[in-house]
Amino acid sequence: MWISRKTDYATRAVLALAIADGQRLNAQDLSRRVAVPDAFMKQILMQLRDAGVVRSERGPSGGYRLNHDPADITLERIVRIFQGQLAPIECATRHEPQPCSMEIGCSLRTVWAEVRDATIAILERTDFATLAAQSGGSWVPVGLTTKPYTV
Amino acid sequence: MWISRKTDYATRAVLALAIADGQRLNAQDLSRRVAVPDAFMKQILMQLRDAGVVRSERGPSGGYRLNHDPADITLERIVRIFQGQLAPIECATRHEPQPCSMEIGCSLRTVWAEVRDATIAILERTDFATLAAQSGGSWVPVGLTTKPYTV
DNA sequence: ATAAAGGAGACTAGGTTGGTCATATATGTG
DNA sequence: CACATATATGACCAACCTAGTCTCCTTTAT
């Protein structure tokens, strides 16, 4: 349970935008599709914009759209923006691992590194074009409406 | 970075006991080897005892030892005691996954499940006999002593 | 002008993490 | 029996993090 709600919402927002296929969606619309308070959605969209994942347009009929081809946006990218390091423990990060108090001979480190690599491999090979395709272009936000949003 | 310090300390304590190869070690001794405050080490050892991983003996020359063959103790077991679910997100736990607000068509769930399965696979195949062997029977707790503890 | 959108940032309730501390109980040794 | 050395139990706590909210400001289509 190490993916925060914020990361969860962010990945879902990006998925929503990928499904929208270049269409511009505003914060309120996205917050409804992702089922998250819209003030919080805005905060998340700011972070995604600062990271270059989405671009925004202001004024009435403004909103957000993806800044790249969904096929070029990996899940790994989004998760890193909100969670930072993907290693399960500090002594096993790829860059500047923290020396642990029993570094020498600590065989646990190797295992954590395996977990890290397996995780990164999966997240890196997952892109949002594929995810959008797998979602079939629609979903039902449970409890909000019975009518599926469609592209 | 989802392994808590407590889990980290616990796995290291179990590794220390596995390396000690059946010898009884007391809380203070273990706390020095793991490099953690001994009051905290005690708390962790209680949890390990309640979970049946170690057994304790009271009185002078008391202490803790592993309750099973190190080869029968997996890393997965220890991590679960302190962290519970291993899925990265609530909608992807093996038992009673939380329905998410966009369950239908949410292709992200599949990816999180892949991460969960990869993680569990690694932790399940890792046992403490192997870890102890890989540690070579000694380690140096950095900054505490320059003399490696040996079995 | 006005309304609808994004932008920026301060603020916060409540939970979790990473412990400490005090006190009680058990037991081997002389 | 006394005593020292262990474990046993549980209350307590500071600091940080999570998951938000709230307010006010700027941009822009009509």
Coordinates of C-alpha atoms (C1' of nucleotides) in Angstrom, one line a residue:
Chain A
M1 CA 0.0 0.0 0.0
W2 CA 2.6 2.4 -1.0
I3 CA 0.9 4.3 -3.8
S4 CA -0.6 7.4 -2.3
R5 CA -4.1 8.6 -3.1
K6 CA -2.6 11.6 -4.8
T7 CA -0.5 9.3 -7.1
D8 CA -3.6 7.2 -7.7
Y9 CA -5.7 10.2 -8.7
A10 CA -2.9 11.6 -10.9
T11 CA -2.6 8.3 -12.9
R12 CA -6.3 8.2 -13.3
A13 CA -6.4 11.7 -14.5
V14 CA -3.8 11.0 -17.0
L15 CA -5.7 7.9 -18.1
A16 CA -8.8 10.0 -18.5
L17 CA -6.9 12.5 -20.6
A18 CA -5.5 9.7 -22.7
I19 CA -8.9 8.2 -23.2
A20 CA -10.2 11.7 -24.2
D21 CA -7.7 11.4 -27.0
G22 CA -6.4 15.0 -27.4
Q23 CA -9.7 16.6 -26.3
R24 CA -9.3 19.3 -23.7
L25 CA -10.9 18.6 -20.3
N26 CA -11.3 21.1 -17.5
A27 CA -10.5 20.5 -13.9
Q28 CA -14.1 20.0 -12.8
D29 CA -14.7 17.5 -15.6
L30 CA -11.6 15.6 -14.7
S31 CA -12.5 15.7 -11.0
R32 CA -15.8 14.1 -11.7
R33 CA -14.3 11.4 -13.9
V34 CA -11.6 10.6 -11.4
A35 CA -14.1 11.0 -8.5
V36 CA -12.0 13.3 -6.4
P37 CA -12.7 16.8 -4.9
D38 CA -12.0 19.4 -7.6
A39 CA -9.9 21.6 -5.5
F40 CA -7.6 18.6 -5.0
M41 CA -7.7 17.7 -8.7
K42 CA -6.5 21.2 -9.5
Q43 CA -3.6 20.9 -7.1
I44 CA -2.7 17.6 -8.8
L45 CA -3.0 19.1 -12.3
M46 CA -0.6 21.9 -11.3
Q47 CA 2.0 19.3 -10.4
L48 CA 1.4 17.5 -13.7
R49 CA 1.7 20.7 -15.6
D50 CA 4.9 21.7 -13.7
A51 CA 6.3 18.3 -14.6
G52 CA 5.4 18.8 -18.3
V53 CA 2.9 16.0 -18.5
V54 CA -0.1 18.2 -19.3
R55 CA -0.5 21.7 -20.7
S56 CA -3.2 24.1 -19.6
E57 CA -5.2 26.8 -21.3
R58 CA -6.9 29.5 -19.4
G59 CA -10.1 31.5 -19.8
P60 CA -13.6 30.1 -20.4
S61 CA -13.5 26.9 -22.3
G62 CA -9.9 26.4 -21.0
G63 CA -8.7 23.1 -19.6
Y64 CA -6.0 20.5 -19.8
R65 CA -4.7 18.2 -22.4
L66 CA -1.7 15.8 -22.5
N67 CA 1.5 17.4 -23.6
H68 CA 2.8 14.3 -25.3
D69 CA 1.6 11.2 -27.2
P70 CA 0.0 8.9 -24.6
A71 CA 2.3 6.1 -26.0
D72 CA 5.2 8.2 -24.8
I73 CA 4.0 8.6 -21.2
T74 CA 4.9 5.7 -19.0
L75 CA 3.3 4.9 -15.6
E76 CA 6.8 5.1 -14.2
R77 CA 7.0 8.7 -15.1
I78 CA 3.8 9.7 -13.3
V79 CA 4.5 7.7 -10.2
R80 CA 8.0 9.2 -9.9
I81 CA 6.6 12.7 -10.1
F82 CA 4.4 12.1 -7.0
Q83 CA 6.4 9.4 -5.1
G84 CA 10.0 10.0 -5.9
Q85 CA 12.2 6.9 -5.4
L86 CA 10.7 3.6 -6.3
A87 CA 13.0 1.4 -4.2
P88 CA 11.1 -0.1 -1.2
I89 CA 13.8 1.0 1.1
E90 CA 16.4 3.7 1.3
C91 CA 19.5 1.5 1.1
A92 CA 18.4 0.2 -2.2
T93 CA 17.8 3.3 -4.4
R94 CA 19.5 3.3 -7.7
H95 CA 21.1 6.7 -7.1
E96 CA 22.9 7.5 -3.9
P97 CA 21.6 4.6 -1.8
Q98 CA 21.8 5.4 1.9
P99 CA 24.5 3.4 3.6
C100 CA 22.8 1.2 6.1
S101 CA 24.1 0.4 9.5
M102 CA 25.0 -3.1 8.5
E103 CA 26.0 -2.5 4.9
I104 CA 28.8 -5.0 4.7
G105 CA 27.3 -8.4 4.4
C106 CA 23.7 -7.3 4.5
S107 CA 22.1 -9.7 2.0
L108 CA 18.7 -8.0 2.4
R109 CA 19.8 -5.1 0.3
T110 CA 20.0 -7.4 -2.8
V111 CA 16.5 -8.6 -2.3
W112 CA 15.1 -5.0 -2.0
A113 CA 17.0 -4.1 -5.2
E114 CA 15.3 -7.0 -6.9
V115 CA 11.9 -5.8 -5.8
R116 CA 12.9 -2.3 -7.0
D117 CA 14.0 -3.5 -10.4
A118 CA 10.9 -5.7 -10.9
T119 CA 8.7 -2.8 -10.0
I120 CA 10.4 -0.3 -12.3
A121 CA 10.4 -2.8 -15.2
I122 CA 6.6 -3.1 -15.0
L123 CA 6.0 0.6 -14.6
E124 CA 8.4 1.5 -17.4
R125 CA 6.8 -0.8 -20.0
T126 CA 3.3 0.4 -19.2
D127 CA 2.3 3.4 -21.3
F128 CA -1.0 5.3 -21.3
A129 CA -1.9 4.6 -25.0
T130 CA -2.0 0.9 -24.0
L131 CA -3.9 1.6 -20.8
A132 CA -6.4 3.7 -22.6
A133 CA -6.9 1.0 -25.2
Q134 CA -7.4 -1.6 -22.5
S135 CA -10.0 0.6 -20.8
G136 CA -12.1 0.4 -24.0
G137 CA -12.6 4.2 -24.1
S138 CA -15.1 4.3 -21.2
W139 CA -15.6 3.7 -17.6
V140 CA -18.2 4.1 -14.9
P141 CA -17.3 6.2 -11.9
V142 CA -19.1 4.1 -9.4
G143 CA -21.7 5.9 -7.3
L144 CA -21.5 9.1 -9.3
T145 CA -23.5 8.2 -12.3
T146 CA -24.8 5.1 -14.0
K147 CA -23.9 6.4 -17.4
P148 CA -20.4 5.6 -18.5
Y149 CA -18.3 8.5 -19.7
T150 CA -17.3 7.9 -23.3
V151 CA -14.8 9.6 -25.5
Chain B
M1 CA 10.2 3.7 0.0
W2 CA 7.4 1.7 1.4
I3 CA 9.3 -0.6 3.8
S4 CA 9.1 1.1 7.3
R5 CA 12.0 1.3 9.6
K6 CA 10.3 -1.1 11.9
T7 CA 10.0 -3.7 9.2
D8 CA 13.6 -3.0 8.2
Y9 CA 14.8 -3.5 11.8
A10 CA 12.7 -6.7 12.1
T11 CA 14.1 -8.3 9.0
R12 CA 17.6 -7.5 10.2
A13 CA 17.0 -8.9 13.6
V14 CA 15.7 -12.1 12.1
L15 CA 18.8 -12.2 9.9
A16 CA 21.0 -11.7 12.9
L17 CA 19.3 -14.6 14.6
A18 CA 19.6 -16.7 11.5
I19 CA 23.3 -16.0 11.4
A20 CA 23.6 -16.8 15.1
D21 CA 22.4 -20.2 14.1
G22 CA 20.3 -21.3 17.0
Q23 CA 22.3 -19.4 19.6
R24 CA 20.2 -17.3 22.0
L25 CA 20.7 -13.6 21.7
N26 CA 19.2 -11.0 24.1
A27 CA 17.5 -7.8 23.2
Q28 CA 20.4 -5.6 24.0
D29 CA 22.7 -7.7 21.9
L30 CA 20.3 -7.7 19.0
S31 CA 19.8 -4.0 19.3
R32 CA 23.5 -3.4 18.9
R33 CA 23.8 -5.7 15.9
V34 CA 20.9 -4.1 14.2
A35 CA 21.9 -0.6 15.3
V36 CA 18.6 0.4 16.8
P37 CA 17.6 1.7 20.3
D38 CA 17.1 -1.3 22.5
A39 CA 13.7 -0.2 23.8
F40 CA 12.5 -0.2 20.2
M41 CA 14.2 -3.5 19.5
K42 CA 12.2 -5.0 22.4
Q43 CA 9.0 -3.8 21.0
I44 CA 9.8 -5.4 17.7
L45 CA 10.8 -8.6 19.3
M46 CA 7.5 -8.8 21.1
Q47 CA 5.7 -8.5 17.8
L48 CA 7.9 -11.2 16.3
R49 CA 7.2 -13.4 19.3
D50 CA 3.4 -12.9 19.1
A51 CA 3.6 -13.8 15.4
G52 CA 5.5 -17.0 16.3
V53 CA 8.7 -16.1 14.5
V54 CA 10.9 -16.1 17.6
R55 CA 10.6 -17.6 21.1
S56 CA 11.8 -15.9 24.2
E57 CA 13.2 -17.1 27.5
R58 CA 13.1 -14.9 30.6
G59 CA 15.5 -14.4 33.5
P60 CA 19.3 -13.9 33.4
S61 CA 20.9 -15.5 30.4
G62 CA 17.5 -15.3 28.7
G63 CA 17.0 -14.0 25.2
Y64 CA 15.5 -14.8 21.9
R65 CA 16.0 -17.5 19.2
L66 CA 14.2 -18.4 16.0
N67 CA 11.2 -20.6 16.4
H68 CA 11.7 -22.4 13.1
D69 CA 14.4 -23.4 10.7
P70 CA 15.7 -20.3 9.0
A71 CA 15.0 -22.0 5.7
D72 CA 11.3 -22.1 6.6
I73 CA 11.1 -18.4 7.3
T74 CA 10.5 -16.3 4.2
L75 CA 11.0 -12.6 3.9
E76 CA 7.4 -12.3 2.8
R77 CA 6.3 -13.6 6.2
I78 CA 8.2 -11.0 8.2
V79 CA 7.2 -8.1 5.9
R80 CA 3.6 -9.1 6.2
I81 CA 3.7 -9.1 10.0
F82 CA 4.7 -5.5 10.0
Q83 CA 3.2 -4.1 6.8
G84 CA 0.1 -6.1 6.2
Q85 CA -0.9 -6.0 2.5
L86 CA 1.8 -6.1 -0.1
A87 CA -0.2 -4.6 -3.0
P88 CA 0.9 -1.1 -3.9
I89 CA -2.7 0.1 -3.8
E90 CA -5.9 -0.9 -2.1
C91 CA -7.8 -1.8 -5.2
A92 CA -5.2 -4.5 -6.0
T93 CA -5.0 -6.5 -2.9
R94 CA -5.4 -10.3 -3.3
H95 CA -8.1 -10.5 -0.7
E96 CA -11.0 -8.2 -0.6
P97 CA -9.7 -5.5 -2.9
Q98 CA -11.4 -2.1 -2.4
P99 CA -13.7 -1.3 -5.3
C100 CA -12.3 1.9 -6.7
S101 CA -14.4 4.7 -8.1
M102 CA -13.7 3.7 -11.6
E103 CA -13.5 0.0 -11.3
I104 CA -15.1 -0.8 -14.6
G105 CA -12.6 -0.4 -17.4
C106 CA -9.8 0.9 -15.1
S107 CA -6.8 -0.8 -16.7
L108 CA -4.4 0.5 -14.0
R109 CA -5.6 -2.1 -11.5
T110 CA -4.1 -4.8 -13.7
V111 CA -0.7 -3.1 -13.6
W112 CA -0.8 -2.7 -9.8
A113 CA -1.6 -6.4 -9.5
E114 CA 1.4 -7.2 -11.7
V115 CA 3.6 -5.2 -9.3
R116 CA 2.0 -6.9 -6.3
D117 CA 2.6 -10.4 -7.8
A118 CA 6.2 -9.6 -8.8
T119 CA 6.9 -8.3 -5.3
I120 CA 5.3 -11.3 -3.5
A121 CA 7.1 -13.7 -5.8
I122 CA 10.5 -12.3 -4.8
L123 CA 9.8 -12.1 -1.1
E124 CA 8.3 -15.6 -1.0
R125 CA 11.3 -17.3 -2.6
T126 CA 13.7 -15.5 -0.2
D127 CA 14.3 -17.4 3.0
F128 CA 16.6 -16.6 5.9
A129 CA 18.8 -19.6 5.6
T130 CA 19.8 -18.3 2.2
L131 CA 20.2 -14.7 3.4
A132 CA 22.3 -15.8 6.3
A133 CA 24.6 -17.8 4.0
Q134 CA 24.9 -14.9 1.6
S135 CA 25.9 -12.7 4.5
G136 CA 28.9 -14.9 5.1
G137 CA 28.2 -15.2 8.8
S138 CA 29.3 -11.8 9.8
W139 CA 28.8 -8.1 9.3
V140 CA 30.0 -4.8 10.5
P141 CA 27.5 -2.4 12.1
V142 CA 29.0 0.8 10.7
G143 CA 30.0 3.4 13.2
L144 CA 29.5 1.1 16.2
T145 CA 32.6 -1.0 16.1
T146 CA 35.2 -1.9 13.7
K147 CA 35.2 -5.5 14.7
P148 CA 32.8 -7.6 12.8
Y149 CA 30.4 -9.8 14.7
T150 CA 30.8 -13.4 13.9
V151 CA 28.8 -16.4 14.7
Chain C
dA1 C1' -18.1 44.0 -18.4
dT2 C1' -18.7 39.6 -17.0
dA3 C1' -18.3 34.9 -16.2
dA4 C1' -15.7 30.9 -16.5
dA5 C1' -11.7 29.0 -16.4
dG6 C1' -6.7 28.2 -14.6
dG7 C1' -2.9 29.8 -10.9
dA8 C1' -0.7 30.3 -6.4
dG9 C1' -0.1 29.5 -1.8
dA10 C1' -1.3 29.4 3.0
dC11 C1' -3.5 26.5 6.2
dT12 C1' -5.0 22.3 8.8
dA13 C1' -7.3 18.0 11.0
dG14 C1' -6.1 13.6 11.7
dG15 C1' -3.3 9.6 11.2
dT16 C1' 1.2 7.3 11.1
dT17 C1' 6.0 6.8 12.3
dG18 C1' 9.4 6.1 15.2
dG19 C1' 10.2 6.0 19.0
dT20 C1' 10.5 6.7 25.0
dC21 C1' 9.4 5.6 29.8
dA22 C1' 7.7 3.4 33.8
dT23 C1' 6.6 -0.5 35.9
dA24 C1' 5.8 -5.5 36.5
dT25 C1' 7.1 -10.3 36.2
dA26 C1' 10.2 -14.3 35.6
dT27 C1' 14.5 -16.8 36.6
dG28 C1' 19.5 -18.3 37.2
dT29 C1' 23.2 -17.8 40.7
dG30 C1' 25.3 -17.5 45.3
Chain D
dC1 C1' 16.3 -15.9 50.2
dA2 C1' 18.3 -11.9 47.9
dC3 C1' 19.6 -10.0 43.9
dA4 C1' 20.8 -9.1 39.3
dT5 C1' 19.5 -9.7 34.8
dA6 C1' 16.3 -10.6 31.6
dT7 C1' 11.7 -10.3 29.3
dA8 C1' 6.5 -8.3 29.4
dT9 C1' 3.1 -4.8 29.0
dG10 C1' 1.2 -0.8 28.0
dA11 C1' 0.8 4.2 28.2
dC12 C1' 2.7 8.1 26.2
dC13 C1' 4.5 11.4 22.8
dA14 C1' 6.8 14.6 19.2
dA15 C1' 7.4 15.1 14.5
dC16 C1' 6.0 14.4 10.1
dC17 C1' 2.9 13.1 6.3
dT18 C1' -1.5 12.7 3.9
dA19 C1' -5.2 14.4 2.0
dG20 C1' -7.2 17.6 1.6
dT21 C1' -9.7 23.0 2.1
dC22 C1' -10.0 27.9 1.5
dT23 C1' -9.0 32.4 -0.3
dC24 C1' -7.7 35.5 -3.4
dC25 C1' -5.6 36.5 -8.0
dT26 C1' -5.0 36.3 -13.2
dT27 C1' -6.4 35.2 -17.9
dT28 C1' -9.5 35.2 -21.6
dA29 C1' -13.9 34.2 -24.7
dT30 C1' -18.1 36.4 -25.5

